[in-house]
CSV table of C-alpha atoms in Angstrom, one decimal:
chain,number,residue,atom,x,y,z
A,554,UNK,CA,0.0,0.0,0.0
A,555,UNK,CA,1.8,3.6,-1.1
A,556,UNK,CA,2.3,5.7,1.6
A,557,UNK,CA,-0.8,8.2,0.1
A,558,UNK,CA,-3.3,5.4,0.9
A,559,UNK,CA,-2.1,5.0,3.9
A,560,UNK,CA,-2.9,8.5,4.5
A,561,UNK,CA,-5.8,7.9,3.0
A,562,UNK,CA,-7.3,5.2,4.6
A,563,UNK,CA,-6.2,7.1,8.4
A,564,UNK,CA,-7.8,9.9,7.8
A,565,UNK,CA,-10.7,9.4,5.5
A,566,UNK,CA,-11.4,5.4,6.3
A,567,UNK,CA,-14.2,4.0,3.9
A,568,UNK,CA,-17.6,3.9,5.4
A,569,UNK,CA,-20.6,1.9,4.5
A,570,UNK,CA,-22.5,2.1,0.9
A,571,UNK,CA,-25.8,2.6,2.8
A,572,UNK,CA,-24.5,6.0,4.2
A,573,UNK,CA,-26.1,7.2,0.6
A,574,UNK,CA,-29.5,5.8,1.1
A,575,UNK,CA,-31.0,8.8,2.6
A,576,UNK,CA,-29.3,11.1,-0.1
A,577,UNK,CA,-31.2,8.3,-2.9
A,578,UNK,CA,-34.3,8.6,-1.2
A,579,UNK,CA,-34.0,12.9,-1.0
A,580,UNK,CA,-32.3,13.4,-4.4
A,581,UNK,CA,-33.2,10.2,-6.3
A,582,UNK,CA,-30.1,8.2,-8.1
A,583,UNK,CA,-27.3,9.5,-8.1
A,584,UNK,CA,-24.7,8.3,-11.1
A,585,UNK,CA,-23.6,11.8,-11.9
A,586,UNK,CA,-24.2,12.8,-8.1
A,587,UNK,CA,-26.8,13.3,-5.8
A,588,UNK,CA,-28.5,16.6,-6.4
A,589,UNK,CA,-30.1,18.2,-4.0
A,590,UNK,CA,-33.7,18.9,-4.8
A,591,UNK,CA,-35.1,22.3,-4.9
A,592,UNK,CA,-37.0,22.4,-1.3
A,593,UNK,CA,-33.2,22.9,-0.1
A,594,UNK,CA,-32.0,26.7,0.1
A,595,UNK,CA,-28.9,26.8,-2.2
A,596,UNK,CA,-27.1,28.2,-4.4
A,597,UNK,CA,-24.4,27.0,-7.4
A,598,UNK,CA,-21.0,27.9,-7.0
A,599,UNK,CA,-19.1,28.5,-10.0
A,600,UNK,CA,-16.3,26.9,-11.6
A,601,UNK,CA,-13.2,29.1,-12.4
A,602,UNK,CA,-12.5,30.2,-15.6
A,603,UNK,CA,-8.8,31.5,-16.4
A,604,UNK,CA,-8.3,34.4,-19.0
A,605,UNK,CA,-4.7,35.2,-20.3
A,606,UNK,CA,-3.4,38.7,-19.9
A,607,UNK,CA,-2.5,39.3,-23.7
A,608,UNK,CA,-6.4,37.8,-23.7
A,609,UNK,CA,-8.2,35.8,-25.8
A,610,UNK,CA,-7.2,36.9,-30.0
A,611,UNK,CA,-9.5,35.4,-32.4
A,612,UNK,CA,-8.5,32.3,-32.4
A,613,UNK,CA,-10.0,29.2,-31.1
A,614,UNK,CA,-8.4,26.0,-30.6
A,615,UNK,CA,-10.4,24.8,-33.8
A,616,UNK,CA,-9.5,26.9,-36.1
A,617,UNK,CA,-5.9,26.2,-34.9
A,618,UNK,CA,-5.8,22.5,-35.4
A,619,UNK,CA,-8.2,22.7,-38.6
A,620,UNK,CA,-5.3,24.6,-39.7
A,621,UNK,CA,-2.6,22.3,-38.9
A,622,UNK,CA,-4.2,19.7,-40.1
A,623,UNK,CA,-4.7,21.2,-43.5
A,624,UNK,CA,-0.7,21.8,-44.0
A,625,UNK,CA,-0.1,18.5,-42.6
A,626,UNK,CA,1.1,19.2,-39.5
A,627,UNK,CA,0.4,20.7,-36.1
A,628,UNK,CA,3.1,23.8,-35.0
A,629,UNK,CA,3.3,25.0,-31.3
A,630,UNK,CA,0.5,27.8,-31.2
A,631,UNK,CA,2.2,31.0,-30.2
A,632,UNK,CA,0.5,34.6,-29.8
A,633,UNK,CA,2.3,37.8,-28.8
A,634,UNK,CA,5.0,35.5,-27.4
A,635,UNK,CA,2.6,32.9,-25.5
A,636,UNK,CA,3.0,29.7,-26.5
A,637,UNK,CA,-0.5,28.3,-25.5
A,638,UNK,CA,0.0,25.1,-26.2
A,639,UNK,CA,2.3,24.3,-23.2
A,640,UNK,CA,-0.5,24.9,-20.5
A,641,UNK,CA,-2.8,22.5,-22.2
A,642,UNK,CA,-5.8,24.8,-22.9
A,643,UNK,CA,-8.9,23.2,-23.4
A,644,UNK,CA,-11.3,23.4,-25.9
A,645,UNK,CA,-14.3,22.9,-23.6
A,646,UNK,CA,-15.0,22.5,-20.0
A,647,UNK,CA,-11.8,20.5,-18.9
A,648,UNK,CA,-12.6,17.5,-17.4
A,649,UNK,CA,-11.7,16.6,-13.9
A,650,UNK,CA,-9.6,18.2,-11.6
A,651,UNK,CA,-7.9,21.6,-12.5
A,652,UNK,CA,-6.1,24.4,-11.0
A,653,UNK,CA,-4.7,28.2,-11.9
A,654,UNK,CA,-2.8,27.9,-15.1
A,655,UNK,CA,0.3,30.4,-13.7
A,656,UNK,CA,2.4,33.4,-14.4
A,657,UNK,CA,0.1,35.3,-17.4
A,658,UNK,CA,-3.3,33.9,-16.3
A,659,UNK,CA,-6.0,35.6,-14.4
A,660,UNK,CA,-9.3,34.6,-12.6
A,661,UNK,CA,-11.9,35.4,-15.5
A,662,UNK,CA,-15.1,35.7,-13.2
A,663,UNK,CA,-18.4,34.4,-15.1
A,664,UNK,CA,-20.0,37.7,-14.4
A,665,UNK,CA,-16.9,39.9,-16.1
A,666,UNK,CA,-17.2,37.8,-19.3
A,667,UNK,CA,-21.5,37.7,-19.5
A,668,UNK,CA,-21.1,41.8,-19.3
A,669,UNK,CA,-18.5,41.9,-22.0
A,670,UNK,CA,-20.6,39.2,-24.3
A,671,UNK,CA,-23.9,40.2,-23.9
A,672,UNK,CA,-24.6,36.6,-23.2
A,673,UNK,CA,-26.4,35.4,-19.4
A,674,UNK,CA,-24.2,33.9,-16.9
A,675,UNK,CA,-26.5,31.2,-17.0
A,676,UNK,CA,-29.2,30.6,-20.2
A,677,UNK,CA,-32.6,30.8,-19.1
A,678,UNK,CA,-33.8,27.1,-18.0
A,679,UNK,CA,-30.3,25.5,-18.3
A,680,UNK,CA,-27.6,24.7,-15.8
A,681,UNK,CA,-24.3,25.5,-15.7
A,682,UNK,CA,-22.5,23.6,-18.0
A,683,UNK,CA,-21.4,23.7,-21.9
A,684,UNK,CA,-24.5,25.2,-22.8
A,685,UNK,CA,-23.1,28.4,-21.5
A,686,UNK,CA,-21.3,31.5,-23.0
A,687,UNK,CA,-22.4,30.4,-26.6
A,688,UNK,CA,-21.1,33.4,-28.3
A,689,UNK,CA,-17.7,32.9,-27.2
A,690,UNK,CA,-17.2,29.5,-28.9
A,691,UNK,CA,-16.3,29.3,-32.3
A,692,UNK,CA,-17.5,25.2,-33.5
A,693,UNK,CA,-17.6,24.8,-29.9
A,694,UNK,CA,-14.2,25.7,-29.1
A,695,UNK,CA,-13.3,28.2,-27.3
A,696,UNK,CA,-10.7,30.9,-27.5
A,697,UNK,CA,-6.7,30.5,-27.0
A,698,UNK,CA,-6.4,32.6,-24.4
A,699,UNK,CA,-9.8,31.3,-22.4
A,700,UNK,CA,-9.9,28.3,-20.0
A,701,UNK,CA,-13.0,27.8,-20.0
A,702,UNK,CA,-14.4,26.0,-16.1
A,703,UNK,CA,-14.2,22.1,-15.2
A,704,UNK,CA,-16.4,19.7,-15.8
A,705,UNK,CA,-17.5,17.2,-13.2
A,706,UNK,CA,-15.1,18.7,-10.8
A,707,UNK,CA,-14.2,21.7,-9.1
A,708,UNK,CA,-11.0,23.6,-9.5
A,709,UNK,CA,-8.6,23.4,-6.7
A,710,UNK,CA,-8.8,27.3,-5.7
A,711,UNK,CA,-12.8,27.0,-5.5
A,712,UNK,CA,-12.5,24.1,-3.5
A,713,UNK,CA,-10.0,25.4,-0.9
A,714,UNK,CA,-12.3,28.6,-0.7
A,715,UNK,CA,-15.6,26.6,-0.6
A,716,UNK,CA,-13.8,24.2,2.4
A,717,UNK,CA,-13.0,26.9,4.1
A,718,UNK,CA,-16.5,28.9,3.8
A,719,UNK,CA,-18.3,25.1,4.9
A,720,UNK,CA,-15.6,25.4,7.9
A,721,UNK,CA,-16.3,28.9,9.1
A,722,UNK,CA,-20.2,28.4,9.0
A,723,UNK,CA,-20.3,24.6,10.4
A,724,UNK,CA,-20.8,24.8,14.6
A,725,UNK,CA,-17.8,22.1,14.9
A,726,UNK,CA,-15.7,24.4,12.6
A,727,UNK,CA,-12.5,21.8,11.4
A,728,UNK,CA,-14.2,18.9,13.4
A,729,UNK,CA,-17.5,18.6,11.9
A,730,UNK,CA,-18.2,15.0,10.9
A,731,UNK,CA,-18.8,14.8,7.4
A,732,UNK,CA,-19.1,12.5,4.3
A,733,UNK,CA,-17.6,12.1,0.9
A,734,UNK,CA,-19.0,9.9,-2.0
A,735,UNK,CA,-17.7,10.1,-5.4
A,736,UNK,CA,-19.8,8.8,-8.3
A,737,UNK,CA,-18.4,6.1,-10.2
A,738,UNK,CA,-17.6,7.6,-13.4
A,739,UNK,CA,-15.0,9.9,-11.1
A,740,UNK,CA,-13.2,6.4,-10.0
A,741,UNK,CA,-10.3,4.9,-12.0
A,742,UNK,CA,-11.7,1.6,-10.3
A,743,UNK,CA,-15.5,2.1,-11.4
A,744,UNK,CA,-17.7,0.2,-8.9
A,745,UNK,CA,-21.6,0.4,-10.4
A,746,UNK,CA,-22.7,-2.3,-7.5
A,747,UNK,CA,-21.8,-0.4,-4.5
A,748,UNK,CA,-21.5,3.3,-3.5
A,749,UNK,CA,-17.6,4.7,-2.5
A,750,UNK,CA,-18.3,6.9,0.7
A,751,UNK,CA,-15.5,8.1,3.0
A,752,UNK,CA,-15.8,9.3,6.5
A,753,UNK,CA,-14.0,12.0,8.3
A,754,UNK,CA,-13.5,16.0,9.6
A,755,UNK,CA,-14.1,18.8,7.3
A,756,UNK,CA,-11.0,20.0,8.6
A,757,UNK,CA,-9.2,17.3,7.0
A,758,UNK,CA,-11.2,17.6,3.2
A,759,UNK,CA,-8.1,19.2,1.7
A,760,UNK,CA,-6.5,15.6,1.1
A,761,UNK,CA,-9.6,14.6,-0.7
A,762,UNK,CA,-8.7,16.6,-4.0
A,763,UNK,CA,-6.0,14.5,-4.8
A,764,UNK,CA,-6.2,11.0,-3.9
A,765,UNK,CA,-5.2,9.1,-6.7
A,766,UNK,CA,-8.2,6.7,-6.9
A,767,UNK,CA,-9.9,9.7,-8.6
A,768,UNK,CA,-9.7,12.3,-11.0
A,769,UNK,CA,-12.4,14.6,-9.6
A,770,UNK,CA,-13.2,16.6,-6.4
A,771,UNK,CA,-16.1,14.6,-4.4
A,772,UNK,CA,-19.5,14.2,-6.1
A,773,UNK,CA,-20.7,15.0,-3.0
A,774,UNK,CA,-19.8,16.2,0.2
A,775,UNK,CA,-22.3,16.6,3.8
A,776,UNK,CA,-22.1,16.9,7.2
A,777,UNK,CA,-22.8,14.1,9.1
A,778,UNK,CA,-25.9,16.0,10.6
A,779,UNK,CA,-27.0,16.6,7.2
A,780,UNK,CA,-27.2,20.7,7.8
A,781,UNK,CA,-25.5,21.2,4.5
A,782,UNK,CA,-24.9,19.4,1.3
A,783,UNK,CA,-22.9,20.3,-1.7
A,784,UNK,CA,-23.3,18.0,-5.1
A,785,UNK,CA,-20.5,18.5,-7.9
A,786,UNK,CA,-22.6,16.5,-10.8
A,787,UNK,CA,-20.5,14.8,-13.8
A,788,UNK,CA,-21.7,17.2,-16.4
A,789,UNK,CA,-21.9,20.5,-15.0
A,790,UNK,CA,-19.4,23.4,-14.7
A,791,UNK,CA,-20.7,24.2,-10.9
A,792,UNK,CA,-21.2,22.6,-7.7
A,793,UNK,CA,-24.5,23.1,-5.8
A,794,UNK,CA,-24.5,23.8,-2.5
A,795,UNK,CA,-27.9,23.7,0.4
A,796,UNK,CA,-27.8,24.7,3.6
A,797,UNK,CA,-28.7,27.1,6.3
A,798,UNK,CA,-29.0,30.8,5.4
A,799,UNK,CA,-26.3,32.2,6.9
A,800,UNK,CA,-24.2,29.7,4.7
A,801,UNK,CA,-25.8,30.2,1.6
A,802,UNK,CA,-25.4,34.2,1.9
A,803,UNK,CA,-22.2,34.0,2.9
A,804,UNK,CA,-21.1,32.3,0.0
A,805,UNK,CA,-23.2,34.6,-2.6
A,806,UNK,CA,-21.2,37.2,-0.9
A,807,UNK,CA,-17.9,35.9,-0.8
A,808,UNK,CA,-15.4,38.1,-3.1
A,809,UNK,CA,-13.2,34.8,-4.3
A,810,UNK,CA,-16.3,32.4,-4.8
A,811,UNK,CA,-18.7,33.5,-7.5
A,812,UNK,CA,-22.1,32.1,-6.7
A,813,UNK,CA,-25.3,32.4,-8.0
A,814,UNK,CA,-28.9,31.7,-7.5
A,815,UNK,CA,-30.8,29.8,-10.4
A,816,UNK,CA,-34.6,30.6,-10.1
A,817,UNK,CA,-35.5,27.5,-12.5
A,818,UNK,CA,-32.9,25.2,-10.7
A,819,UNK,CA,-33.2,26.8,-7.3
């Protein structure tokens, strides 16, 4: 056993498969997560999004590989210097885990980009997810100098902030007893018979976001006294989160985490 699951296995032990039942019997099945229902107060936190400083140019990754492919071969894609190829830049929501790119990239907040597009942070009746920022993508791709949110995770800056938010409005603080389940399409080892859930202290989440037995932050995370439950589904670009109110405001007001309310997903 590597030294990482023994870590692991001392500080988030597994715990039993039924531990999910109640969440199956609140949110229905949960393959892509359990998702809270909309009698819970929440809100959806938003992935980040990563804009270089020399910004965007015209060019999506499309057109760029189009174009090598119609010479016969794929050159490093440079721009004012950048070669943008090196950070791996996405041509959709990345999937999986994900954090900020480096020197030259800033936080592109969802809000900042909706105001400069004219599009809606979210479309009317949709979630967040690929179905967003429409205008932006060229063939579905977006620009060089965008990287666009995850997918099925959340990056490592909004989990850190979004642990720490859970921490500071949770009455145990650090040592509130709470859950993790990832969905099986997260797990390099898929299990489709029986539900992965591990047990611990929030204080101790941060190890969770890069265990090697998955890819992706948790599908869902909850305190053992069920007073608060976040759901990072498979296909979507946010994580929502229900709980009490001074939880949910305090995240809508948070000035590193952008969330938003959803009237038609509340």
């Amino acid at each position: 056993m590597s030294e990482e699951s023994n870590v692991l296995s001392d500080l988030w032990p597994l715990a039993s498969s039924g531990a999910t039942d109640w969440l199956q019997e609140l949110c229905g099945e949960g393959l892509t997560g359990f998702m809270p229902p909309a009698t819970l107060d929440a809100v959806w936190v938003l992935n980040a999004m990563y804009e270089h400083e020399r910004g965007p140019t015209e060019v999506s990754h499309h057109e760029y590989h189009q174009a090598g492919l119609a010479d016969g071969s794929v050159q490093p894609l440079i721009v004012a210097g950048f070669d943008f190829d090196a950070v791996g830049v996405a041509t959709g929501g990345g999937l999986g885990r994900a954090e900020h790119p480096g020197t030259g990239w800033r936080r592109l907040r969802w809000a900042e980009l909706a105001r400069r597009t004219g599009d809606p942070v979210v479309p009317d009746g949709q979630l967040p997810s690929y179905h967003c920022f429409p205008s932006v993508k060229k063939e579905g791709s977006w620009p060089v100098g965008i990287i666009p949110p995850t997918e099925g995770s959340l990056d490592r800056e909004t989990w850190i902030g979004l642990i720490a938010i859970l921490t500071e409005h949770s009455p145990a603080g650090p040592d509130t007893r709470c859950l993790a389940y990832y969905s099986p399409l997260t797990l390099r080892d898929a299990d489709y018979d029986n539900h992965h859930v591990r047990a611990s202290r929030l204080g101790d989440a941060g190890i969770l976001y890069d265990i090697s037995e998955a890819d992706y932050s948790p599908s869902n995370l909850w305190a053992e006294d069920r007073s608060w439950l976040l759901c990072t589904d498979y296909d979507l670009w946010a994580t929502k989160v229900a709980g009490p109110p001074d939880l949910i405001a305090a995240l809508l007001n948070d000035s590193e985490i952008e969330a938003v309310r959803l009237p038609w997903a509340p």
